[in-house]
mmCIF file of C-alpha atoms and ligand atoms in Angstrom:
data_model
loop_
_atom_site.group_PDB
_atom_site.id
_atom_site.type_symbol
_atom_site.label_atom_id
_atom_site.label_comp_id
_atom_site.label_asym_id
_atom_site.label_seq_id
_atom_site.Cartn_x
_atom_site.Cartn_y
_atom_site.Cartn_z
ATOM 1 C CA UNK A 1 -10.976 227.492 145.685
ATOM 2 C CA UNK A 2 -12.228 224.993 148.322
ATOM 3 C CA UNK A 3 -9.889 224.480 151.295
ATOM 4 C CA UNK A 4 -10.855 220.909 151.433
ATOM 5 C CA UNK A 5 -9.951 220.174 147.788
ATOM 6 C CA UNK A 6 -7.322 217.503 147.468
ATOM 7 C CA UNK A 7 -3.611 217.705 146.924
ATOM 8 C CA UNK A 8 -2.314 216.360 143.619
ATOM 9 C CA UNK A 9 0.881 214.342 143.857
ATOM 10 C CA UNK A 10 2.579 212.453 141.140
ATOM 11 C CA UNK A 11 5.668 210.258 140.334
ATOM 12 C CA UNK A 12 6.459 207.616 137.789
ATOM 13 C CA UNK A 13 5.853 204.912 140.235
ATOM 14 C CA UNK A 14 6.036 204.201 144.016
ATOM 15 C CA UNK A 15 8.699 206.794 144.692
ATOM 16 C CA UNK A 16 6.337 209.461 145.416
ATOM 17 C CA UNK A 17 4.942 207.451 148.106
ATOM 18 C CA UNK A 18 7.802 208.901 150.232
ATOM 19 C CA UNK A 19 6.118 212.077 149.623
ATOM 20 C CA UNK A 20 2.658 210.782 150.520
ATOM 21 C CA UNK A 21 4.174 209.460 153.706
ATOM 22 C CA UNK A 22 5.481 212.927 154.517
ATOM 23 C CA UNK A 23 2.122 214.636 153.672
ATOM 24 C CA UNK A 24 0.140 212.231 155.981
ATOM 25 C CA UNK A 25 2.694 213.227 158.841
ATOM 26 C CA UNK A 26 2.890 216.931 158.308
ATOM 27 C CA UNK A 27 -0.414 217.904 156.710
ATOM 28 C CA UNK A 28 -2.636 215.035 157.922
ATOM 29 C CA UNK A 29 -5.913 217.172 157.216
ATOM 30 C CA UNK A 30 -5.013 217.082 153.537
ATOM 31 C CA UNK A 31 -6.716 214.491 151.256
ATOM 32 C CA UNK A 32 -4.278 213.212 148.386
ATOM 33 C CA UNK A 33 -4.971 212.140 144.900
ATOM 34 C CA UNK A 34 -1.855 210.342 143.697
ATOM 35 C CA UNK A 35 -0.923 209.499 140.199
ATOM 36 C CA UNK A 36 1.640 206.751 139.453
ATOM 37 C CA UNK A 37 2.718 206.627 135.917
ATOM 38 C CA UNK A 38 3.778 203.042 136.199
ATOM 39 C CA UNK A 39 3.158 202.255 132.618
ATOM 40 C CA UNK A 40 5.948 204.682 131.449
ATOM 41 C CA UNK A 41 8.416 203.941 134.378
ATOM 42 C CA UNK A 42 11.374 204.505 134.559
ATOM 43 C CA UNK A 43 11.462 208.252 133.912
ATOM 44 C CA UNK A 44 15.120 208.502 134.398
ATOM 45 C CA UNK A 45 16.219 207.796 130.895
ATOM 46 C CA UNK A 46 13.510 209.706 129.149
ATOM 47 C CA UNK A 47 14.195 212.762 127.178
ATOM 48 C CA UNK A 48 13.242 216.277 128.444
ATOM 49 C CA UNK A 49 10.505 216.491 125.824
ATOM 50 C CA UNK A 50 8.850 213.280 127.020
ATOM 51 C CA UNK A 51 9.097 214.359 130.714
ATOM 52 C CA UNK A 52 7.354 217.604 129.896
ATOM 53 C CA UNK A 53 4.765 215.981 127.835
ATOM 54 C CA UNK A 54 3.979 213.539 130.770
ATOM 55 C CA UNK A 55 3.760 216.349 133.284
ATOM 56 C CA UNK A 56 1.269 218.296 131.144
ATOM 57 C CA UNK A 57 -0.891 215.236 130.707
ATOM 58 C CA UNK A 58 -0.699 214.371 134.438
ATOM 59 C CA UNK A 59 -1.233 217.898 135.877
ATOM 60 C CA UNK A 60 -4.110 218.297 133.450
ATOM 61 C CA UNK A 61 -5.687 215.145 134.850
ATOM 62 C CA UNK A 62 -5.220 216.128 138.576
ATOM 63 C CA UNK A 63 -6.549 219.544 137.841
ATOM 64 C CA UNK A 64 -9.695 217.796 136.304
ATOM 65 C CA UNK A 65 -10.035 216.063 139.699
ATOM 66 C CA UNK A 66 -10.276 219.458 141.537
ATOM 67 C CA UNK A 67 -6.871 219.471 143.273
ATOM 68 C CA UNK A 68 -5.741 222.953 144.749
ATOM 69 C CA UNK A 69 -1.993 222.098 144.347
ATOM 70 C CA UNK A 70 0.351 219.645 142.728
ATOM 71 C CA UNK A 71 3.421 218.223 144.614
ATOM 72 C CA UNK A 72 5.587 216.848 141.818
ATOM 73 C CA UNK A 73 6.873 213.964 143.936
ATOM 74 C CA UNK A 74 9.479 213.112 141.228
ATOM 75 C CA UNK A 75 12.954 214.792 140.872
ATOM 76 C CA UNK A 76 13.315 213.780 137.254
ATOM 77 C CA UNK A 77 10.022 215.804 136.438
ATOM 78 C CA UNK A 78 10.933 218.572 138.826
ATOM 79 C CA UNK A 79 14.258 218.999 137.086
ATOM 80 C CA UNK A 80 13.035 218.743 133.657
ATOM 81 C CA UNK A 81 9.493 219.744 133.441
ATOM 82 C CA UNK A 82 8.667 222.061 136.331
ATOM 83 C CA UNK A 83 10.490 225.268 135.144
ATOM 84 C CA UNK A 84 8.338 224.967 131.887
ATOM 85 C CA UNK A 85 5.004 223.790 132.987
ATOM 86 C CA UNK A 86 5.113 226.358 136.000
ATOM 87 C CA UNK A 87 4.336 228.965 133.157
ATOM 88 C CA UNK A 88 1.439 226.970 131.758
ATOM 89 C CA UNK A 89 -0.638 226.145 134.863
ATOM 90 C CA UNK A 90 -2.194 228.666 137.266
ATOM 91 C CA UNK A 91 -2.181 226.485 140.423
ATOM 92 C CA UNK A 92 0.698 226.141 142.697
ATOM 93 C CA UNK A 93 3.282 223.486 141.703
ATOM 94 C CA UNK A 94 5.715 222.233 144.363
ATOM 95 C CA UNK A 95 8.922 220.413 143.285
ATOM 96 C CA UNK A 96 11.579 218.464 145.093
ATOM 97 C CA UNK A 97 14.937 220.133 143.849
ATOM 98 C CA UNK A 98 14.906 223.545 145.703
ATOM 99 C CA UNK A 99 13.693 221.880 148.836
ATOM 100 C CA UNK A 100 16.324 219.346 148.687
ATOM 101 C CA UNK A 101 19.073 221.907 148.196
ATOM 102 C CA UNK A 102 17.828 224.132 151.008
ATOM 103 C CA UNK A 103 17.851 221.103 153.583
ATOM 104 C CA UNK A 104 21.364 220.013 152.381
ATOM 105 C CA UNK A 105 22.779 223.613 152.893
ATOM 106 C CA UNK A 106 21.261 223.388 156.391
ATOM 107 C CA UNK A 107 22.658 220.112 157.333
ATOM 108 C CA UNK A 108 26.129 220.021 155.593
ATOM 109 C CA UNK A 109 28.879 220.893 157.907
ATOM 110 C CA UNK A 110 31.946 220.422 155.639
ATOM 111 C CA UNK A 111 30.316 221.551 152.402
ATOM 112 C CA UNK A 112 30.795 218.199 150.530
ATOM 113 C CA UNK A 113 27.533 217.134 149.218
ATOM 114 C CA UNK A 114 26.709 213.883 147.263
ATOM 115 C CA UNK A 115 23.815 213.810 144.898
ATOM 116 C CA UNK A 116 22.286 210.527 143.801
ATOM 117 C CA UNK A 117 19.597 210.587 141.347
ATOM 118 C CA UNK A 118 18.285 209.307 137.970
ATOM 119 C CA UNK A 119 20.418 209.798 134.856
ATOM 120 C CA UNK A 120 17.923 212.560 133.622
ATOM 121 C CA UNK A 121 18.275 214.590 136.982
ATOM 122 C CA UNK A 122 22.020 214.120 137.073
ATOM 123 C CA UNK A 123 22.361 215.224 133.287
ATOM 124 C CA UNK A 124 20.174 218.362 133.937
ATOM 125 C CA UNK A 125 22.519 219.375 136.865
ATOM 126 C CA UNK A 126 19.628 221.009 138.635
ATOM 127 C CA UNK A 127 20.919 220.085 141.971
ATOM 128 C CA UNK A 128 24.649 220.730 141.155
ATOM 129 C CA UNK A 129 24.134 224.071 139.747
ATOM 130 C CA UNK A 130 22.131 225.363 142.727
ATOM 131 C CA UNK A 131 24.419 223.727 145.342
ATOM 132 C CA UNK A 132 27.537 225.128 143.630
ATOM 133 C CA UNK A 133 25.954 228.743 143.642
ATOM 134 C CA UNK A 134 26.307 228.305 147.621
ATOM 135 C CA UNK A 135 30.022 227.398 147.328
ATOM 136 C CA UNK A 136 29.296 223.598 147.992
ATOM 137 C CA UNK A 137 31.582 220.752 146.674
ATOM 138 C CA UNK A 138 29.237 218.697 144.769
ATOM 139 C CA UNK A 139 29.636 214.798 143.879
ATOM 140 C CA UNK A 140 26.866 213.565 141.566
ATOM 141 C CA UNK A 141 26.129 210.038 140.870
ATOM 142 C CA UNK A 142 23.427 208.503 138.613
ATOM 143 C CA UNK A 143 21.974 205.283 139.969
ATOM 144 C CA UNK A 144 19.973 203.815 137.076
ATOM 145 C CA UNK A 145 19.473 200.341 138.581
ATOM 146 C CA UNK A 146 18.042 201.681 141.855
ATOM 147 C CA UNK A 147 14.424 202.280 140.550
ATOM 148 C CA UNK A 148 13.829 199.070 138.761
ATOM 149 C CA UNK A 149 15.056 197.197 141.866
ATOM 150 C CA UNK A 150 12.881 199.111 144.389
ATOM 151 C CA UNK A 151 9.875 198.825 142.059
ATOM 152 C CA UNK A 152 10.266 194.987 141.978
ATOM 153 C CA UNK A 153 11.001 194.691 145.735
ATOM 154 C CA UNK A 154 14.538 193.954 145.760
ATOM 155 C CA UNK A 155 15.573 196.198 148.561
ATOM 156 C CA UNK A 156 17.612 193.655 150.417
ATOM 157 C CA UNK A 157 19.122 191.629 147.592
ATOM 158 C CA UNK A 158 22.518 190.788 146.177
ATOM 159 C CA UNK A 159 21.811 192.908 143.060
ATOM 160 C CA UNK A 160 20.891 195.894 145.397
ATOM 161 C CA UNK A 161 23.992 195.415 147.545
ATOM 162 C CA UNK A 162 26.226 195.462 144.309
ATOM 163 C CA UNK A 163 24.488 198.530 142.897
ATOM 164 C CA UNK A 164 24.994 200.388 146.218
ATOM 165 C CA UNK A 165 28.689 199.466 146.147
ATOM 166 C CA UNK A 166 29.121 200.549 142.510
ATOM 167 C CA UNK A 167 27.240 203.752 142.935
ATOM 168 C CA UNK A 168 28.136 204.947 146.473
ATOM 169 C CA UNK A 169 31.641 203.620 146.627
ATOM 170 C CA UNK A 170 33.182 206.689 144.808
ATOM 171 C CA UNK A 171 30.940 209.119 147.122
ATOM 172 C CA UNK A 172 32.219 207.195 150.195
ATOM 173 C CA UNK A 173 35.711 207.409 148.965
ATOM 174 C CA UNK A 174 35.369 211.214 148.324
ATOM 175 C CA UNK A 175 34.188 211.717 151.934
ATOM 176 C CA UNK A 176 30.846 213.443 151.375
ATOM 177 C CA UNK A 177 29.387 214.559 154.666
ATOM 178 C CA UNK A 178 25.770 214.887 153.384
ATOM 179 C CA UNK A 179 23.919 212.709 150.855
ATOM 180 C CA UNK A 180 20.741 214.023 148.957
ATOM 181 C CA UNK A 181 18.348 211.406 147.955
ATOM 182 C CA UNK A 182 17.629 213.074 144.526
ATOM 183 C CA UNK A 183 14.966 210.606 143.583
ATOM 184 C CA UNK A 184 11.828 210.043 145.445
ATOM 185 C CA UNK A 185 12.276 206.220 145.284
ATOM 186 C CA UNK A 186 15.691 206.370 147.200
ATOM 187 C CA UNK A 187 14.533 207.124 150.668
ATOM 188 C CA UNK A 188 13.100 203.479 150.740
ATOM 189 C CA UNK A 189 16.809 202.582 150.790
ATOM 190 C CA UNK A 190 17.691 204.728 153.705
ATOM 191 C CA UNK A 191 18.733 201.740 155.880
ATOM 192 C CA UNK A 192 20.919 200.146 153.368
ATOM 193 C CA UNK A 193 22.742 203.459 152.384
ATOM 194 C CA UNK A 194 23.395 204.470 156.005
ATOM 195 C CA UNK A 195 24.866 200.915 156.646
ATOM 196 C CA UNK A 196 27.195 201.367 153.636
ATOM 197 C CA UNK A 197 28.117 205.098 154.133
ATOM 198 C CA UNK A 198 28.576 205.163 157.817
ATOM 199 C CA UNK A 199 28.546 208.353 159.675
ATOM 200 C CA UNK A 200 26.694 210.680 157.307
ATOM 201 C CA UNK A 201 23.771 212.856 156.967
ATOM 202 C CA UNK A 202 21.017 212.084 154.450
ATOM 203 C CA UNK A 203 18.489 214.289 152.984
ATOM 204 C CA UNK A 204 15.133 213.262 151.892
ATOM 205 C CA UNK A 205 13.920 216.316 149.792
ATOM 206 C CA UNK A 206 10.171 215.352 150.607
ATOM 207 C CA UNK A 207 10.411 216.484 154.229
ATOM 208 C CA UNK A 208 11.246 220.138 152.985
ATOM 209 C CA UNK A 209 9.047 220.046 150.090
ATOM 210 C CA UNK A 210 5.956 219.097 152.009
ATOM 211 C CA UNK A 211 6.906 221.915 154.521
ATOM 212 C CA UNK A 212 7.145 224.248 151.654
ATOM 213 C CA UNK A 213 3.577 222.965 150.465
ATOM 214 C CA UNK A 214 2.200 223.639 153.985
ATOM 215 C CA UNK A 215 3.711 227.271 154.005
ATOM 216 C CA UNK A 216 2.210 227.820 150.549
ATOM 217 C CA UNK A 217 -1.300 226.555 151.558
ATOM 218 C CA UNK A 218 -1.236 228.660 154.686
ATOM 219 C CA UNK A 219 -0.360 231.837 152.696
ATOM 220 C CA UNK A 220 -3.230 231.303 150.281
ATOM 221 C CA UNK A 221 -5.579 230.483 153.215
ATOM 222 C CA UNK A 222 -6.149 226.852 151.712
ATOM 223 C CA UNK A 223 -5.050 224.587 154.564
ATOM 224 C CA UNK A 224 -7.790 221.965 154.963
ATOM 225 C CA UNK A 225 -9.574 222.221 158.365
ATOM 226 C CA UNK A 226 -10.227 218.465 158.311
ATOM 227 C CA UNK A 227 -10.046 215.574 155.800
ATOM 228 C CA UNK A 228 -13.139 215.141 153.777
ATOM 229 C CA UNK A 229 -12.570 211.914 151.858
ATOM 230 C CA UNK A 230 -10.068 209.136 151.749
ATOM 231 C CA UNK A 231 -6.737 209.316 149.683
ATOM 232 C CA UNK A 232 -7.325 208.172 146.060
ATOM 233 C CA UNK A 233 -4.679 206.490 143.958
ATOM 234 C CA UNK A 234 -4.394 206.046 140.263
ATOM 235 C CA UNK A 235 -1.889 204.275 138.223
ATOM 236 C CA UNK A 236 -1.363 203.996 134.411
ATOM 237 C CA UNK A 237 -0.362 200.396 135.208
ATOM 238 C CA UNK A 238 -1.663 197.558 137.090
ATOM 239 C CA UNK A 239 -3.803 198.792 140.111
ATOM 240 C CA UNK A 240 -3.552 195.471 142.218
ATOM 241 C CA UNK A 241 0.336 195.424 141.728
ATOM 242 C CA UNK A 242 0.794 199.065 142.655
ATOM 243 C CA UNK A 243 -1.439 198.581 145.747
ATOM 244 C CA UNK A 244 0.520 195.636 146.923
ATOM 245 C CA UNK A 245 4.035 197.198 146.336
ATOM 246 C CA UNK A 246 3.003 200.506 147.691
ATOM 247 C CA UNK A 247 1.445 198.970 150.877
ATOM 248 C CA UNK A 248 4.621 196.927 151.339
ATOM 249 C CA UNK A 249 7.041 199.892 150.986
ATOM 250 C CA UNK A 250 4.985 202.256 153.022
ATOM 251 C CA UNK A 251 4.014 199.804 155.687
ATOM 252 C CA UNK A 252 0.396 200.794 155.661
ATOM 253 C CA UNK A 253 -2.605 200.400 153.291
ATOM 254 C CA UNK A 254 -2.622 203.049 150.454
ATOM 255 C CA UNK A 255 -6.426 203.416 149.890
ATOM 256 C CA UNK A 256 -8.344 202.723 146.786
ATOM 257 C CA UNK A 257 -6.169 202.326 143.639
ATOM 258 C CA UNK A 258 -7.736 202.629 140.071
ATOM 259 C CA UNK A 259 -6.291 202.122 136.598
ATOM 260 C CA UNK A 260 -6.251 205.501 134.364
ATOM 261 C CA UNK A 261 -5.559 205.920 130.701
ATOM 262 C CA UNK A 262 -4.181 209.326 130.429
ATOM 263 C CA UNK A 263 -4.500 209.363 126.582
ATOM 264 C CA UNK A 264 -8.283 208.970 126.875
ATOM 265 C CA UNK A 265 -8.252 211.554 129.597
ATOM 266 C CA UNK A 266 -7.181 214.099 127.273
ATOM 267 C CA UNK A 267 -4.161 216.412 127.465
ATOM 268 C CA UNK A 268 -2.862 219.851 126.412
ATOM 269 C CA UNK A 269 0.530 218.761 125.328
HETATM 270 N N1 DGL B 1 10.967 208.798 141.400
HETATM 271 C C1 DGL B 1 11.319 209.474 140.226
HETATM 272 C C2 DGL B 1 12.418 210.574 140.512
HETATM 273 O O1 DGL B 1 12.404 211.018 141.708
HETATM 274 C C3 DGL B 1 11.455 208.948 138.940
HETATM 275 C C4 DGL B 1 12.257 207.516 138.939
HETATM 276 C C5 DGL B 1 12.277 206.962 137.521
HETATM 277 O O2 DGL B 1 11.138 206.621 137.155
HETATM 278 O O3 DGL B 1 13.327 206.732 137.033
HETATM 279 O O4 DGL B 1 13.249 210.983 139.844
#
């Protein structure tokens, strides 16, 4: 495997850009190939079978583009598909859940951890199970309105303020000391969440996940010595729309964005 081969990254939409941001910060020599499955967003209320089917299609596509590793920059896919697809592909796959749990265990002083995520991730109990194994008290909350609001740019809107109050009110009342952003879209709400929750630690699993990706690449002697090409972005939706939304949220240009039809690319599902 070529050390300069790109890293594959995917999400249902712009959420995985919080992971791209972290890769650009921690692993700046790595070229990224990103896929946003915008046409099938949101993933949060999809069945496990659908999420697994999408994961196979997308990983197959990324492999066909020569990636050396895939970072599943989507908690729903990490919770519902990663344990299955890990057995089906030979390249390393990095998910969000374990790194998020590790970071929360390190940060929480009182052992009262809130998890906010999509309905699918909360129903899977992937975070809850792992945290409780470490004796942590877990307060889980699905936040189904967050993703559509973030995707459509309503970060500072009345609708968002109402959703924050509805979803985070019970966690604030329970006195959680640490809050995991169990959906890659949510770190874009960090300012609003901190303002609402007051003194609290927030966990963006991307930070630890990218650290793990770096460790894994180093172990396999696959860290790139220097970036060969620019980052490439694909969306199953509208490229122009994705480029604009992404650049606005990330605060920098993404790079070229192309439309991709995964049913034409072929898949093994
Ligand atoms: N950003 C994804 C996650 O981390 C998916 C959100 C969605 O499409 O519902 O779960």
